[in-house]
XYZ file of C-alpha atoms in Angstrom:
312
model
C 17.562 28.629 -18.761
C 17.738 27.752 -22.344
C 15.704 29.530 -25.057
C 13.136 26.880 -25.190
C 12.702 26.935 -21.353
C 12.343 30.533 -21.070
C 9.759 30.663 -23.879
C 7.576 27.907 -22.366
C 7.925 29.547 -18.846
C 7.032 32.988 -20.454
C 4.113 31.460 -22.305
C 2.583 30.098 -19.035
C 3.278 33.134 -17.029
C 1.710 35.408 -19.657
C -1.342 32.905 -19.968
C -1.927 33.014 -16.228
C -1.126 36.566 -15.600
C 2.059 36.039 -13.546
C 4.478 39.059 -13.302
C 7.456 36.984 -14.138
C 8.640 33.360 -14.508
C 9.868 32.951 -11.099
C 6.582 33.609 -9.455
C 5.085 31.090 -11.974
C 7.557 28.343 -11.061
C 7.401 29.069 -7.252
C 3.663 28.624 -7.152
C 3.550 25.582 -9.319
C 6.194 23.943 -7.278
C 4.339 24.595 -4.212
C 0.792 23.577 -5.604
C 1.291 21.247 -8.565
C 3.664 18.688 -7.228
C 2.797 16.036 -4.796
C 6.007 16.079 -2.554
C 6.361 16.172 1.270
C 10.139 16.640 1.428
C 12.809 17.346 -1.122
C 13.168 19.948 -3.780
C 11.435 20.291 -7.055
C 14.059 20.855 -9.717
C 13.602 23.134 -12.856
C 13.930 20.148 -15.086
C 10.971 18.545 -13.286
C 9.044 21.767 -13.525
C 9.853 22.102 -17.324
C 8.524 18.424 -17.648
C 5.191 19.248 -16.124
C 4.684 22.436 -18.376
C 5.493 20.334 -21.565
C 2.863 17.892 -20.695
C 0.485 20.751 -19.634
C 1.153 22.543 -22.835
C 0.941 19.426 -25.080
C -2.589 18.549 -23.839
C -3.877 22.136 -22.859
C -4.283 21.352 -19.432
C -4.494 23.830 -16.522
C -2.126 22.897 -13.555
C -3.763 25.722 -11.351
C -7.155 23.857 -11.478
C -5.680 20.537 -10.776
C -6.386 19.169 -14.091
C -2.738 18.111 -14.178
C -0.077 17.706 -11.486
C 2.843 15.477 -10.861
C 4.641 13.195 -8.488
C 8.615 13.374 -8.660
C 9.982 9.890 -9.331
C 13.253 8.307 -8.256
C 14.813 9.057 -11.464
C 14.516 12.744 -10.944
C 11.738 12.815 -13.575
C 7.974 13.177 -13.010
C 4.825 11.149 -13.130
C 2.144 13.278 -14.909
C -1.161 12.779 -13.263
C -4.241 13.948 -14.918
C -7.491 14.258 -12.990
C -10.724 13.024 -14.230
C -11.864 16.543 -15.132
C -8.546 16.755 -17.096
C -9.243 13.692 -19.016
C -12.733 14.662 -19.869
C -11.573 17.978 -21.211
C -8.758 16.458 -23.574
C -11.258 13.712 -24.629
C -14.100 16.106 -25.504
C -11.686 18.655 -27.184
C -10.290 16.197 -29.620
C -11.319 17.104 -33.007
C -12.205 13.522 -33.934
C -14.406 13.078 -30.872
C -17.926 11.859 -32.087
C -19.482 10.550 -28.971
C -19.131 7.802 -26.290
C -21.128 5.338 -24.233
C -20.836 2.984 -21.412
C -21.921 -0.776 -21.427
C -22.400 -2.254 -17.881
C -21.880 -5.983 -17.363
C -25.119 -7.765 -16.267
C -23.145 -9.676 -13.641
C -22.636 -7.889 -10.474
C -19.966 -8.476 -7.809
C -21.159 -8.312 -4.432
C -18.496 -10.153 -2.278
C -15.458 -7.948 -2.673
C -14.433 -6.923 1.038
C -15.019 -3.167 1.631
C -16.306 -2.621 -2.038
C -19.741 -1.634 -2.913
C -21.717 -3.736 -5.305
C -20.357 -3.258 -8.815
C -20.627 -4.755 -12.379
C -18.084 -7.350 -13.060
C -16.892 -4.990 -15.936
C -17.656 -1.738 -17.598
C -16.979 -1.153 -21.329
C -16.448 2.188 -22.790
C -17.261 2.668 -26.448
C -15.796 5.842 -28.184
C -16.874 6.875 -31.796
C -14.364 8.714 -33.903
C -15.057 10.838 -37.055
C -14.123 9.142 -40.134
C -13.985 5.529 -38.612
C -16.262 2.722 -39.489
C -16.107 1.071 -36.224
C -15.959 2.457 -32.687
C -13.126 1.685 -30.249
C -14.473 -0.666 -27.350
C -12.346 -1.257 -24.253
C -13.743 -3.223 -21.338
C -12.124 -2.969 -17.830
C -12.740 -5.773 -15.140
C -13.275 -4.960 -11.526
C -11.074 -7.955 -10.217
C -8.198 -6.423 -12.364
C -8.167 -2.843 -11.220
C -9.707 -2.983 -7.764
C -7.451 -1.565 -4.822
C -8.149 -2.741 -1.422
C -8.031 -0.102 1.477
C -4.531 0.915 2.575
C -2.976 -0.798 5.366
C -0.408 0.734 7.599
C 1.053 0.735 11.078
C 1.046 3.887 13.564
C 2.149 3.927 17.063
C 2.925 0.228 16.731
C -0.680 -0.527 16.001
C -2.117 -1.552 12.453
C -4.786 0.830 10.818
C -6.741 0.792 7.596
C -7.716 3.820 5.338
C -10.655 3.438 2.806
C -10.309 5.245 -0.533
C -12.300 5.932 -3.537
C -12.365 2.311 -4.548
C -14.325 1.624 -1.373
C -16.649 4.623 -1.337
C -17.118 4.969 -5.243
C -16.491 1.410 -6.706
C -18.760 1.778 -9.851
C -17.368 5.266 -10.545
C -13.751 4.259 -10.421
C -14.291 1.345 -12.615
C -16.071 3.588 -15.072
C -13.174 6.050 -14.990
C -10.815 3.271 -15.715
C -12.640 2.111 -18.874
C -12.980 5.747 -20.124
C -9.197 6.466 -19.746
C -8.018 3.244 -21.272
C -10.437 3.579 -24.286
C -9.420 7.142 -24.590
C -5.792 6.193 -24.855
C -6.493 3.561 -27.749
C -8.877 5.940 -29.393
C -6.719 9.080 -29.549
C -3.211 7.869 -28.753
C -2.924 9.782 -25.495
C 0.483 8.822 -23.959
C 2.701 9.784 -21.191
C 0.064 10.756 -18.801
C -1.795 8.917 -16.057
C -4.709 9.030 -13.711
C -4.297 9.188 -9.946
C -4.565 5.424 -9.329
C -2.013 4.589 -11.883
C 0.338 7.101 -10.449
C -0.063 5.624 -6.936
C 0.724 2.107 -8.250
C 3.942 3.740 -10.091
C 5.099 5.342 -7.005
C 4.499 2.264 -4.760
C 6.374 0.272 -7.168
C 9.356 2.510 -6.666
C 9.081 2.917 -2.974
C 11.687 1.417 -0.524
C 10.273 -0.073 2.692
C 12.523 1.431 5.515
C 12.447 -0.084 8.972
C 13.978 2.252 11.785
C 16.014 0.114 14.089
C 15.996 2.622 16.771
C 12.212 2.373 17.152
C 11.189 1.147 20.500
C 8.310 -1.362 21.347
C 5.413 0.049 23.372
C 5.244 -0.250 27.155
C 2.337 -2.770 26.860
C 4.473 -5.182 24.815
C 7.503 -4.808 27.197
C 4.831 -5.539 30.214
C 3.295 -8.647 28.436
C 6.751 -10.130 27.327
C 7.882 -11.544 30.710
C 4.443 -13.198 31.413
C 4.391 -14.816 28.006
C 7.989 -16.189 28.393
C 7.215 -17.463 31.927
C 3.984 -19.342 30.905
C 5.676 -20.526 27.660
C 8.606 -22.005 29.580
C 6.493 -23.582 32.286
C 4.226 -25.478 29.717
C 6.768 -25.809 26.658
C 4.292 -23.819 24.758
C 6.322 -21.536 22.631
C 4.477 -21.655 19.464
C 1.221 -20.891 21.254
C 2.918 -17.866 22.952
C 4.004 -16.729 19.360
C 0.415 -17.268 18.053
C -0.817 -15.105 20.919
C 1.469 -12.354 20.157
C 0.449 -12.573 16.319
C -3.227 -12.163 17.251
C -2.712 -9.198 19.656
C 0.293 -7.184 18.358
C 1.643 -5.768 15.167
C 4.508 -3.828 13.536
C 7.449 -3.271 15.993
C 5.673 -4.746 19.006
C 5.198 -8.148 17.090
C 8.680 -8.153 15.962
C 10.062 -7.374 19.389
C 7.870 -10.136 21.231
C 8.535 -12.773 18.559
C 12.414 -12.201 18.496
C 12.516 -12.315 22.348
C 10.298 -15.331 22.594
C 12.689 -17.109 20.133
C 15.591 -16.199 22.175
C 14.051 -17.485 25.317
C 12.947 -20.833 23.663
C 16.579 -21.322 22.432
C 17.918 -20.728 26.073
C 15.254 -23.220 27.580
C 15.872 -25.854 24.923
C 19.666 -25.632 25.654
C 19.101 -26.044 29.458
C 16.736 -29.033 28.850
C 19.333 -30.651 26.611
C 22.182 -30.197 29.275
C 19.922 -31.828 31.855
C 19.170 -34.759 29.646
C 22.881 -35.328 28.924
C 23.666 -35.305 32.707
C 21.048 -38.002 33.427
C 22.994 -40.198 30.783
C 26.352 -39.966 32.291
C 28.112 -43.316 33.181
C 27.748 -44.317 36.763
C 30.709 -43.448 38.949
C 32.607 -46.223 41.105
C 30.550 -46.819 44.170
C 27.343 -45.567 42.576
C 24.355 -47.882 43.133
C 21.850 -48.695 40.387
C 20.617 -45.916 38.114
C 17.972 -43.794 39.703
C 14.432 -44.644 38.490
C 12.797 -41.920 36.452
C 10.469 -40.023 38.639
C 6.946 -39.462 36.927
C 5.116 -36.348 37.609
C 2.008 -36.842 39.998
C -1.264 -37.633 38.352
C -2.726 -34.535 36.821
C 0.513 -32.613 36.838
C 2.073 -31.057 33.665
C 4.921 -32.609 32.067
C 7.379 -29.688 31.440
C 8.686 -31.427 28.223
C 5.140 -31.880 26.877
C 3.160 -28.932 25.561
C -0.112 -28.270 27.466
C -2.900 -27.758 24.917
C -5.281 -26.127 27.503
C -2.822 -23.809 29.087
C -3.210 -20.829 26.846
C -6.862 -20.153 27.574
C -5.666 -19.481 31.160
C -2.906 -17.320 29.701
C -5.393 -15.100 27.620
C -7.261 -14.711 30.703
C -4.337 -13.540 32.878
C -2.882 -11.330 30.079
C -6.212 -9.620 29.066
C-alpha cells in the first residue's frame, strides 16, 4: 500500500478499534459491499473509505456501503440515516420543511395513494432565500421487480409499493440537499439500483431446458393448429399461459411446424396445377368439404375454445 492508503486504513482501524488494517478491510469487504460473487479489490475498498471519511459516515452501521461497478470502481450508497446525518451536521444547516402537493395520485398500479409531488425546502445560514426542490411521483416511481424463476414469471414489491409517500419525500430531501450543500459522488439506494441496472447485461442460458409441462402441451398445440390452420391462435395461447424459456421454446417450435405445414400445402397446390398427361380426361372437379366441415386452408375462429378446454 502507498503511504496515503496506509494512513487512511490505519485511521479507520484506530477509530473503530481494529487490531490492524487487514482485520478492518476483511470485515468491510464482507459487510459494506453488495456483491454476491467476485472479489472486492483494495482499490475499491480505498474508494469507499475515502468517501466515508469525506462525509463522516460509518460503514459499520450501514450509513454508507457500496456496489462494485463494471469499471472496477464503486457506486457509494448512503442510507437515509446517512443522508440525515450529513445534512444535519452541515455547519450552514438552518432548518428544512416539506410542502405536499394538494393533488393526490391514486391510480398508479401497486402504489399507495401519494401526493403528485413533494417539495423540500432547506434554509442555509447567510442566505436570503431557501433552496426549494420539488420531486414528482411520475418521474421517480419504480414498479415492482419482474423476473422469471423455474420458467414462471414472478413479481417482487419494494419500498415504492409499501412506502410510496416516504420514498418520494426521501427523494426530495436528497435532491434538495445536493443543491443546498453541494453533496456529490454519493447516491441513495434507489439511484444505485438504477445505475447498476443500466450496466447490467442480460444473459440467456441456451442450455436451459423447457419444463415438462411445456413439452407435454406442445404436440397438442401443433396438432390442433395444423388441423385448423390456426397457428397464430396457438401462439397467442402460448403467450397467455407460458413465459420465459417455456414461451420461447413453444413459440419457436410452433413457427417451425407452421413453416413445414405451409411448405406441404404449397407442394399439394402445385401438383393440382400440373398440365394434363396424354390420355387424361378432363380436369378433376374441385371437391368441396361437406357442409359444416372445416376447410383446412381456412382458420376456424371457434376452434381454440375447444383447444383451451382440452389443454386445461
